[in-house]
Amino acid sequence: MTATATVLTARALLLDMDGTLVNSDASVERVWRRWADRHGLDGDEVMKVVHGRQGYASMALLLPDRPMEQNHADNARMLAEETADTEGVVEIPGATGFLASLRGLPHALVTSANVALSTARMNAAGLVMPEVRITAESVGASKPDPEGFLKGAAELGVDPADCVAFEDSGAGITAARAAGMKVVGVGDRAGVHRPDALVRDLTQVRVEASQDGTIRLRITDAAA
């Protein structure tokens, strides 16, 4: 198949964590399938919902008749369980080099995880945490709401339209688009949501910084 390449330009990059920088699927599967069993739900159906969202938002979709305060309490327990379970958490291929290439460039982590969970997973994967991070504590609404991405752009002092987001989930891609950003999709989950560019992993992304502050992303598409 003929190789194809995409070039995107930005003033700042906003990076999801799970599925984008860190492969935490094994932990997510273990914790959420146990939760599904406790509530008599089909584990496969639960897994279709939970990626990209904060736990309480996933619970609201899966148990629509349950009071939201119960979802928040359950979510706190789930976050503690996930934070303690880092077995099998590894970097997405190319994440170390990708983050290294962003040193000195405007970028932020925008994750549905809280501070404890994001720290545990980034450490388990051996990745350096970006200085600017938007976590669950930073927002009042979960992805697919754009609040997290808009706050990330504001923290960096960059117009959302001049940002490129990296995401793996439907909820995350929807959030970034609602914020007015172009999106690089990472991995199979992203492909069905038609991001502006799609990569298998971060080895397919090259970052170039211009003297005028423009960031150029040279992307070899996953379809290549």
mmCIF file of N, CA and C in Angstrom, residues 53-173:
data_model
loop_
_atom_site.group_PDB
_atom_site.id
_atom_site.type_symbol
_atom_site.label_atom_id
_atom_site.label_comp_id
_atom_site.label_asym_id
_atom_site.label_seq_id
_atom_site.Cartn_x
_atom_site.Cartn_y
_atom_site.Cartn_z
ATOM 1 N N ARG A 53 -14.089 8.795 29.018
ATOM 2 C CA ARG A 53 -14.956 9.526 29.950
ATOM 3 C C ARG A 53 -14.474 9.382 31.382
ATOM 4 N N GLN A 54 -14.877 10.340 32.229
ATOM 5 C CA GLN A 54 -14.727 10.129 33.661
ATOM 6 C C GLN A 54 -15.698 9.034 34.088
ATOM 7 N N GLY A 55 -15.326 8.305 35.133
ATOM 8 C CA GLY A 55 -16.116 7.154 35.542
ATOM 9 C C GLY A 55 -17.564 7.465 35.840
ATOM 10 N N TYR A 56 -17.820 8.577 36.530
ATOM 11 C CA TYR A 56 -19.202 8.897 36.891
ATOM 12 C C TYR A 56 -20.056 9.133 35.647
ATOM 13 N N ALA A 57 -19.448 9.687 34.580
ATOM 14 C CA ALA A 57 -20.185 9.934 33.341
ATOM 15 C C ALA A 57 -20.507 8.622 32.632
ATOM 16 N N SER A 58 -19.568 7.672 32.668
ATOM 17 C CA SER A 58 -19.843 6.344 32.106
ATOM 18 C C SER A 58 -20.968 5.665 32.879
ATOM 19 N N MET A 59 -20.911 5.763 34.203
ATOM 20 C CA MET A 59 -21.945 5.144 35.038
ATOM 21 C C MET A 59 -23.320 5.734 34.761
ATOM 22 N N ALA A 60 -23.363 7.034 34.502
ATOM 23 C CA ALA A 60 -24.638 7.691 34.221
ATOM 24 C C ALA A 60 -25.268 7.158 32.938
ATOM 25 N N LEU A 61 -24.438 6.807 31.971
ATOM 26 C CA LEU A 61 -24.946 6.221 30.733
ATOM 27 C C LEU A 61 -25.373 4.770 30.938
ATOM 28 N N LEU A 62 -24.615 4.045 31.748
ATOM 29 C CA LEU A 62 -24.862 2.613 31.927
ATOM 30 C C LEU A 62 -25.957 2.317 32.949
ATOM 31 N N LEU A 63 -26.113 3.196 33.930
ATOM 32 C CA LEU A 63 -27.146 3.036 34.967
ATOM 33 C C LEU A 63 -27.949 4.335 35.032
ATOM 34 N N PRO A 64 -28.759 4.615 34.008
ATOM 35 C CA PRO A 64 -29.400 5.930 33.888
ATOM 36 C C PRO A 64 -30.370 6.280 35.016
ATOM 37 N N ASP A 65 -30.866 5.281 35.734
ATOM 38 C CA ASP A 65 -31.830 5.558 36.801
ATOM 39 C C ASP A 65 -31.174 5.759 38.161
ATOM 40 N N ARG A 66 -29.852 5.637 38.228
ATOM 41 C CA ARG A 66 -29.176 5.740 39.510
ATOM 42 C C ARG A 66 -28.869 7.204 39.823
ATOM 43 N N PRO A 67 -29.053 7.644 41.070
ATOM 44 C CA PRO A 67 -28.754 9.033 41.430
ATOM 45 C C PRO A 67 -27.293 9.375 41.150
ATOM 46 N N MET A 68 -27.057 10.603 40.677
ATOM 47 C CA MET A 68 -25.707 11.006 40.296
ATOM 48 C C MET A 68 -24.751 11.007 41.484
ATOM 49 N N GLU A 69 -25.259 11.333 42.688
ATOM 50 C CA GLU A 69 -24.355 11.323 43.838
ATOM 51 C C GLU A 69 -23.817 9.923 44.109
ATOM 52 N N GLN A 70 -24.616 8.915 43.777
ATOM 53 C CA GLN A 70 -24.159 7.535 43.928
ATOM 54 C C GLN A 70 -23.066 7.221 42.908
ATOM 55 N N ASN A 71 -23.219 7.773 41.697
ATOM 56 C CA ASN A 71 -22.186 7.584 40.671
ATOM 57 C C ASN A 71 -20.873 8.229 41.091
ATOM 58 N N HIS A 72 -20.945 9.409 41.678
ATOM 59 C CA HIS A 72 -19.724 10.088 42.112
ATOM 60 C C HIS A 72 -19.032 9.313 43.232
ATOM 61 N N ALA A 73 -19.822 8.783 44.159
ATOM 62 C CA ALA A 73 -19.234 7.992 45.253
ATOM 63 C C ALA A 73 -18.595 6.721 44.711
ATOM 64 N N ASP A 74 -19.282 6.064 43.776
ATOM 65 C CA ASP A 74 -18.764 4.844 43.157
ATOM 66 C C ASP A 74 -17.503 5.163 42.353
ATOM 67 N N ASN A 75 -17.516 6.307 41.679
ATOM 68 C CA ASN A 75 -16.365 6.717 40.878
ATOM 69 C C ASN A 75 -15.125 6.914 41.745
ATOM 70 N N ALA A 76 -15.298 7.479 42.941
ATOM 71 C CA ALA A 76 -14.160 7.677 43.845
ATOM 72 C C ALA A 76 -13.525 6.339 44.212
ATOM 73 N N ARG A 77 -14.357 5.333 44.448
ATOM 74 C CA ARG A 77 -13.831 3.993 44.758
ATOM 75 C C ARG A 77 -13.118 3.398 43.542
ATOM 76 N N MET A 78 -13.689 3.608 42.364
ATOM 77 C CA MET A 78 -13.088 3.077 41.137
ATOM 78 C C MET A 78 -11.737 3.729 40.853
ATOM 79 N N LEU A 79 -11.635 5.040 41.084
ATOM 80 C CA LEU A 79 -10.372 5.729 40.864
ATOM 81 C C LEU A 79 -9.279 5.174 41.768
ATOM 82 N N ALA A 80 -9.623 4.916 43.020
ATOM 83 C CA ALA A 80 -8.647 4.338 43.949
ATOM 84 C C ALA A 80 -8.226 2.949 43.486
ATOM 85 N N GLU A 81 -9.195 2.177 42.994
ATOM 86 C CA GLU A 81 -8.907 0.828 42.515
ATOM 87 C C GLU A 81 -8.002 0.875 41.292
ATOM 88 N N GLU A 82 -8.289 1.793 40.376
ATOM 89 C CA GLU A 82 -7.477 1.917 39.163
ATOM 90 C C GLU A 82 -6.069 2.416 39.483
ATOM 91 N N THR A 83 -5.969 3.342 40.423
ATOM 92 C CA THR A 83 -4.662 3.892 40.789
ATOM 93 C C THR A 83 -3.756 2.812 41.363
ATOM 94 N N ALA A 84 -4.346 1.880 42.093
ATOM 95 C CA ALA A 84 -3.567 0.801 42.710
ATOM 96 C C ALA A 84 -3.215 -0.309 41.729
ATOM 97 N N ASP A 85 -3.858 -0.328 40.572
ATOM 98 C CA ASP A 85 -3.678 -1.416 39.605
ATOM 99 C C ASP A 85 -2.931 -0.901 38.371
ATOM 100 N N THR A 86 -1.605 -0.966 38.414
ATOM 101 C CA THR A 86 -0.802 -0.511 37.268
ATOM 102 C C THR A 86 -0.122 -1.671 36.545
ATOM 103 N N GLU A 87 -0.496 -2.897 36.881
ATOM 104 C CA GLU A 87 0.110 -4.043 36.201
ATOM 105 C C GLU A 87 -0.221 -3.999 34.713
ATOM 106 N N GLY A 88 0.803 -4.088 33.889
ATOM 107 C CA GLY A 88 0.599 -4.079 32.443
ATOM 108 C C GLY A 88 0.476 -2.697 31.838
ATOM 109 N N VAL A 89 0.588 -1.646 32.640
ATOM 110 C CA VAL A 89 0.522 -0.285 32.104
ATOM 111 C C VAL A 89 1.879 0.058 31.480
ATOM 112 N N VAL A 90 1.874 0.361 30.197
ATOM 113 C CA VAL A 90 3.107 0.642 29.451
ATOM 114 C C VAL A 90 2.877 1.858 28.545
ATOM 115 N N GLU A 91 3.964 2.389 28.032
ATOM 116 C CA GLU A 91 3.821 3.514 27.110
ATOM 117 C C GLU A 91 3.285 3.037 25.764
ATOM 118 N N ILE A 92 2.548 3.898 25.101
ATOM 119 C CA ILE A 92 2.230 3.693 23.689
ATOM 120 C C ILE A 92 3.551 3.817 22.930
ATOM 121 N N PRO A 93 3.844 2.906 21.989
ATOM 122 C CA PRO A 93 5.116 3.000 21.272
ATOM 123 C C PRO A 93 5.375 4.409 20.728
ATOM 124 N N GLY A 94 6.564 4.909 21.010
ATOM 125 C CA GLY A 94 6.962 6.241 20.544
ATOM 126 C C GLY A 94 6.661 7.366 21.501
ATOM 127 N N ALA A 95 5.950 7.078 22.628
ATOM 128 C CA ALA A 95 5.541 8.164 23.526
ATOM 129 C C ALA A 95 6.729 8.871 24.161
ATOM 130 N N THR A 96 7.752 8.122 24.574
ATOM 131 C CA THR A 96 8.922 8.744 25.205
ATOM 132 C C THR A 96 9.583 9.746 24.269
ATOM 133 N N GLY A 97 9.853 9.325 23.053
ATOM 134 C CA GLY A 97 10.480 10.211 22.075
ATOM 135 C C GLY A 97 9.588 11.374 21.690
ATOM 136 N N PHE A 98 8.293 11.116 21.563
ATOM 137 C CA PHE A 98 7.343 12.169 21.230
ATOM 138 C C PHE A 98 7.341 13.259 22.294
ATOM 139 N N LEU A 99 7.238 12.862 23.571
ATOM 140 C CA LEU A 99 7.251 13.848 24.654
ATOM 141 C C LEU A 99 8.578 14.594 24.718
ATOM 142 N N ALA A 100 9.673 13.887 24.452
ATOM 143 C CA ALA A 100 10.985 14.544 24.445
ATOM 144 C C ALA A 100 11.045 15.617 23.359
ATOM 145 N N SER A 101 10.405 15.365 22.239
ATOM 146 C CA SER A 101 10.421 16.323 21.128
ATOM 147 C C SER A 101 9.585 17.569 21.426
ATOM 148 N N LEU A 102 8.771 17.503 22.485
ATOM 149 C CA LEU A 102 7.924 18.639 22.848
ATOM 150 C C LEU A 102 8.542 19.538 23.916
ATOM 151 N N ARG A 103 9.730 19.189 24.396
ATOM 152 C CA ARG A 103 10.381 20.024 25.412
ATOM 153 C C ARG A 103 10.547 21.450 24.900
ATOM 154 N N GLY A 104 10.083 22.402 25.683
ATOM 155 C CA GLY A 104 10.180 23.802 25.294
ATOM 156 C C GLY A 104 9.067 24.277 24.400
ATOM 157 N N LEU A 105 8.180 23.377 23.985
ATOM 158 C CA LEU A 105 7.047 23.736 23.135
ATOM 159 C C LEU A 105 5.757 23.715 23.957
ATOM 160 N N PRO A 106 4.793 24.554 23.624
ATOM 161 C CA PRO A 106 3.541 24.587 24.391
ATOM 162 C C PRO A 106 2.749 23.283 24.221
ATOM 163 N N HIS A 107 2.528 22.591 25.325
ATOM 164 C CA HIS A 107 1.732 21.371 25.293
ATOM 165 C C HIS A 107 1.179 21.100 26.683
ATOM 166 N N ALA A 108 0.102 20.341 26.733
ATOM 167 C CA ALA A 108 -0.539 20.037 28.013
ATOM 168 C C ALA A 108 -1.183 18.668 27.947
ATOM 169 N N LEU A 109 -1.281 18.033 29.099
ATOM 170 C CA LEU A 109 -2.040 16.800 29.253
ATOM 171 C C LEU A 109 -3.489 17.174 29.544
ATOM 172 N N VAL A 110 -4.423 16.544 28.838
ATOM 173 C CA VAL A 110 -5.850 16.748 29.092
ATOM 174 C C VAL A 110 -6.470 15.365 29.261
ATOM 175 N N THR A 111 -6.673 14.967 30.512
ATOM 176 C CA THR A 111 -7.081 13.600 30.803
ATOM 177 C C THR A 111 -8.325 13.550 31.674
ATOM 178 N N SER A 112 -9.105 12.485 31.523
ATOM 179 C CA SER A 112 -10.261 12.257 32.389
ATOM 180 C C SER A 112 -9.850 11.621 33.710
ATOM 181 N N ALA A 113 -8.594 11.216 33.843
ATOM 182 C CA ALA A 113 -8.082 10.685 35.109
ATOM 183 C C ALA A 113 -7.866 11.834 36.089
ATOM 184 N N ASN A 114 -7.844 11.499 37.388
ATOM 185 C CA ASN A 114 -7.513 12.523 38.375
ATOM 186 C C ASN A 114 -5.997 12.589 38.548
ATOM 187 N N VAL A 115 -5.543 13.455 39.441
ATOM 188 C CA VAL A 115 -4.099 13.646 39.617
ATOM 189 C C VAL A 115 -3.415 12.344 40.038
ATOM 190 N N ALA A 116 -4.012 11.639 41.010
ATOM 191 C CA ALA A 116 -3.379 10.413 41.514
ATOM 192 C C ALA A 116 -3.277 9.351 40.427
ATOM 193 N N LEU A 117 -4.356 9.151 39.690
ATOM 194 C CA LEU A 117 -4.354 8.113 38.659
ATOM 195 C C LEU A 117 -3.431 8.482 37.496
ATOM 196 N N SER A 118 -3.480 9.727 37.065
ATOM 197 C CA SER A 118 -2.611 10.124 35.942
ATOM 198 C C SER A 118 -1.142 10.018 36.341
ATOM 199 N N THR A 119 -0.816 10.386 37.583
ATOM 200 C CA THR A 119 0.565 10.274 38.053
ATOM 201 C C THR A 119 0.999 8.816 38.111
ATOM 202 N N ALA A 120 0.131 7.942 38.638
ATOM 203 C CA ALA A 120 0.463 6.524 38.750
ATOM 204 C C ALA A 120 0.695 5.897 37.385
ATOM 205 N N ARG A 121 -0.149 6.219 36.430
ATOM 206 C CA ARG A 121 -0.013 5.594 35.103
ATOM 207 C C ARG A 121 1.160 6.154 34.318
ATOM 208 N N MET A 122 1.389 7.457 34.382
ATOM 209 C CA MET A 122 2.547 8.015 33.683
ATOM 210 C C MET A 122 3.839 7.464 34.280
ATOM 211 N N ASN A 123 3.898 7.347 35.600
ATOM 212 C CA ASN A 123 5.084 6.783 36.251
ATOM 213 C C ASN A 123 5.274 5.322 35.876
ATOM 214 N N ALA A 124 4.181 4.553 35.870
ATOM 215 C CA ALA A 124 4.276 3.129 35.527
ATOM 216 C C ALA A 124 4.784 2.942 34.107
ATOM 217 N N ALA A 125 4.406 3.853 33.214
ATOM 218 C CA ALA A 125 4.846 3.774 31.821
ATOM 219 C C ALA A 125 6.215 4.396 31.600
ATOM 220 N N GLY A 126 6.786 5.007 32.657
ATOM 221 C CA GLY A 126 8.101 5.627 32.538
ATOM 222 C C GLY A 126 8.102 6.913 31.733
ATOM 223 N N LEU A 127 6.986 7.651 31.762
ATOM 224 C CA LEU A 127 6.858 8.865 30.970
ATOM 225 C C LEU A 127 6.941 10.107 31.850
ATOM 226 N N VAL A 128 7.491 11.177 31.284
ATOM 227 C CA VAL A 128 7.605 12.456 31.981
ATOM 228 C C VAL A 128 6.271 13.186 31.886
ATOM 229 N N MET A 129 5.759 13.620 33.027
ATOM 230 C CA MET A 129 4.489 14.345 33.058
ATOM 231 C C MET A 129 4.661 15.754 32.497
ATOM 232 N N PRO A 130 3.815 16.167 31.550
ATOM 233 C CA PRO A 130 3.863 17.562 31.090
ATOM 234 C C PRO A 130 3.656 18.534 32.251
ATOM 235 N N GLU A 131 4.278 19.691 32.161
ATOM 236 C CA GLU A 131 4.166 20.689 33.237
ATOM 237 C C GLU A 131 2.721 21.164 33.394
ATOM 238 N N VAL A 132 2.021 21.305 32.284
ATOM 239 C CA VAL A 132 0.625 21.738 32.327
ATOM 240 C C VAL A 132 -0.258 20.505 32.171
ATOM 241 N N ARG A 133 -1.157 20.312 33.118
ATOM 242 C CA ARG A 133 -2.067 19.177 33.004
ATOM 243 C C ARG A 133 -3.460 19.557 33.479
ATOM 244 N N ILE A 134 -4.432 19.142 32.721
ATOM 245 C CA ILE A 134 -5.843 19.311 33.048
ATOM 246 C C ILE A 134 -6.365 17.927 33.400
ATOM 247 N N THR A 135 -6.778 17.761 34.647
ATOM 248 C CA THR A 135 -7.228 16.461 35.142
ATOM 249 C C THR A 135 -8.704 16.541 35.536
ATOM 250 N N ALA A 136 -9.210 15.439 36.082
ATOM 251 C CA ALA A 136 -10.615 15.401 36.486
ATOM 252 C C ALA A 136 -10.948 16.500 37.488
ATOM 253 N N GLU A 137 -9.976 16.845 38.346
ATOM 254 C CA GLU A 137 -10.217 17.887 39.344
ATOM 255 C C GLU A 137 -10.350 19.277 38.721
ATOM 256 N N SER A 138 -9.882 19.424 37.483
ATOM 257 C CA SER A 138 -9.820 20.747 36.845
ATOM 258 C C SER A 138 -11.129 21.157 36.191
ATOM 259 N N VAL A 139 -12.045 20.208 35.991
ATOM 260 C CA VAL A 139 -13.228 20.467 35.171
ATOM 261 C C VAL A 139 -14.508 20.087 35.907
ATOM 262 N N GLY A 140 -15.604 20.671 35.442
ATOM 263 C CA GLY A 140 -16.908 20.319 35.985
ATOM 264 C C GLY A 140 -17.681 19.370 35.109
ATOM 265 N N ALA A 141 -17.177 19.121 33.898
ATOM 266 C CA ALA A 141 -17.865 18.240 32.949
ATOM 267 C C ALA A 141 -16.857 17.318 32.286
ATOM 268 N N SER A 142 -17.245 16.068 32.099
ATOM 269 C CA SER A 142 -16.379 15.064 31.479
ATOM 270 C C SER A 142 -16.407 15.173 29.955
ATOM 271 N N LYS A 143 -15.319 14.736 29.314
ATOM 272 C CA LYS A 143 -15.407 14.489 27.876
ATOM 273 C C LYS A 143 -16.631 13.583 27.654
ATOM 274 N N PRO A 144 -17.426 13.811 26.627
ATOM 275 C CA PRO A 144 -17.193 14.588 25.401
ATOM 276 C C PRO A 144 -17.427 16.094 25.496
ATOM 277 N N ASP A 145 -17.670 16.617 26.688
ATOM 278 C CA ASP A 145 -17.735 18.066 26.841
ATOM 279 C C ASP A 145 -16.348 18.651 26.552
ATOM 280 N N PRO A 146 -16.273 19.793 25.869
ATOM 281 C CA PRO A 146 -14.959 20.346 25.487
ATOM 282 C C PRO A 146 -14.239 21.093 26.593
ATOM 283 N N GLU A 147 -14.800 21.174 27.814
ATOM 284 C CA GLU A 147 -14.236 22.027 28.854
ATOM 285 C C GLU A 147 -12.751 21.773 29.092
ATOM 286 N N GLY A 148 -12.356 20.510 29.181
ATOM 287 C CA GLY A 148 -10.959 20.192 29.465
ATOM 288 C C GLY A 148 -10.019 20.728 28.399
ATOM 289 N N PHE A 149 -10.376 20.564 27.137
ATOM 290 C CA PHE A 149 -9.518 21.048 26.058
ATOM 291 C C PHE A 149 -9.494 22.574 26.026
ATOM 292 N N LEU A 150 -10.628 23.202 26.273
ATOM 293 C CA LEU A 150 -10.657 24.661 26.307
ATOM 294 C C LEU A 150 -9.802 25.200 27.456
ATOM 295 N N LYS A 151 -9.843 24.527 28.607
ATOM 296 C CA LYS A 151 -9.008 24.950 29.735
ATOM 297 C C LYS A 151 -7.532 24.737 29.436
ATOM 298 N N GLY A 152 -7.212 23.644 28.756
ATOM 299 C CA GLY A 152 -5.823 23.409 28.385
ATOM 300 C C GLY A 152 -5.286 24.498 27.476
ATOM 301 N N ALA A 153 -6.081 24.880 26.469
ATOM 302 C CA ALA A 153 -5.668 25.955 25.565
ATOM 303 C C ALA A 153 -5.500 27.263 26.329
ATOM 304 N N ALA A 154 -6.435 27.544 27.245
ATOM 305 C CA ALA A 154 -6.360 28.783 28.025
ATOM 306 C C ALA A 154 -5.124 28.805 28.912
ATOM 307 N N GLU A 155 -4.807 27.671 29.526
ATOM 308 C CA GLU A 155 -3.610 27.593 30.381
ATOM 309 C C GLU A 155 -2.348 27.887 29.578
ATOM 310 N N LEU A 156 -2.343 27.469 28.323
ATOM 311 C CA LEU A 156 -1.167 27.680 27.468
ATOM 312 C C LEU A 156 -1.199 29.045 26.786
ATOM 313 N N GLY A 157 -2.328 29.748 26.883
ATOM 314 C CA GLY A 157 -2.448 31.056 26.260
ATOM 315 C C GLY A 157 -2.539 30.989 24.751
ATOM 316 N N VAL A 158 -3.156 29.915 24.236
ATOM 317 C CA VAL A 158 -3.247 29.696 22.793
ATOM 318 C C VAL A 158 -4.716 29.567 22.404
ATOM 319 N N ASP A 159 -5.088 30.177 21.293
ATOM 320 C CA ASP A 159 -6.454 30.051 20.792
ATOM 321 C C ASP A 159 -6.751 28.575 20.492
ATOM 322 N N PRO A 160 -7.928 28.066 20.892
ATOM 323 C CA PRO A 160 -8.243 26.653 20.621
ATOM 324 C C PRO A 160 -8.100 26.267 19.147
ATOM 325 N N ALA A 161 -8.417 27.187 18.259
ATOM 326 C CA ALA A 161 -8.312 26.887 16.833
ATOM 327 C C ALA A 161 -6.871 26.672 16.387
ATOM 328 N N ASP A 162 -5.913 27.114 17.204
ATOM 329 C CA ASP A 162 -4.491 26.938 16.888
ATOM 330 C C ASP A 162 -3.881 25.746 17.621
ATOM 331 N N CYS A 163 -4.729 24.895 18.183
ATOM 332 C CA CYS A 163 -4.272 23.696 18.887
ATOM 333 C C CYS A 163 -4.590 22.438 18.093
ATOM 334 N N VAL A 164 -3.745 21.435 18.245
ATOM 335 C CA VAL A 164 -4.027 20.096 17.747
ATOM 336 C C VAL A 164 -4.101 19.162 18.946
ATOM 337 N N ALA A 165 -5.166 18.378 19.003
ATOM 338 C CA ALA A 165 -5.349 17.416 20.088
ATOM 339 C C ALA A 165 -4.978 16.027 19.616
ATOM 340 N N PHE A 166 -4.411 15.240 20.535
ATOM 341 C CA PHE A 166 -4.123 13.824 20.283
ATOM 342 C C PHE A 166 -5.072 13.005 21.155
ATOM 343 N N GLU A 167 -5.835 12.115 20.542
ATOM 344 C CA GLU A 167 -6.885 11.383 21.251
ATOM 345 C C GLU A 167 -7.057 9.980 20.678
ATOM 346 N N ASP A 168 -7.602 9.090 21.525
ATOM 347 C CA ASP A 168 -7.862 7.720 21.065
ATOM 348 C C ASP A 168 -9.329 7.351 21.107
ATOM 349 N N SER A 169 -10.162 8.080 21.851
ATOM 350 C CA SER A 169 -11.545 7.647 22.086
ATOM 351 C C SER A 169 -12.546 8.541 21.375
ATOM 352 N N GLY A 170 -13.748 7.996 21.176
ATOM 353 C CA GLY A 170 -14.817 8.784 20.576
ATOM 354 C C GLY A 170 -15.182 9.983 21.418
ATOM 355 N N ALA A 171 -15.255 9.781 22.750
ATOM 356 C CA ALA A 171 -15.592 10.890 23.640
ATOM 357 C C ALA A 171 -14.543 11.997 23.558
ATOM 358 N N GLY A 172 -13.277 11.612 23.506
ATOM 359 C CA GLY A 172 -12.206 12.588 23.444
ATOM 360 C C GLY A 172 -12.161 13.333 22.127
ATOM 361 N N ILE A 173 -12.342 12.600 21.041
ATOM 362 C CA ILE A 173 -12.337 13.236 19.715
ATOM 363 C C ILE A 173 -13.501 14.207 19.597
#
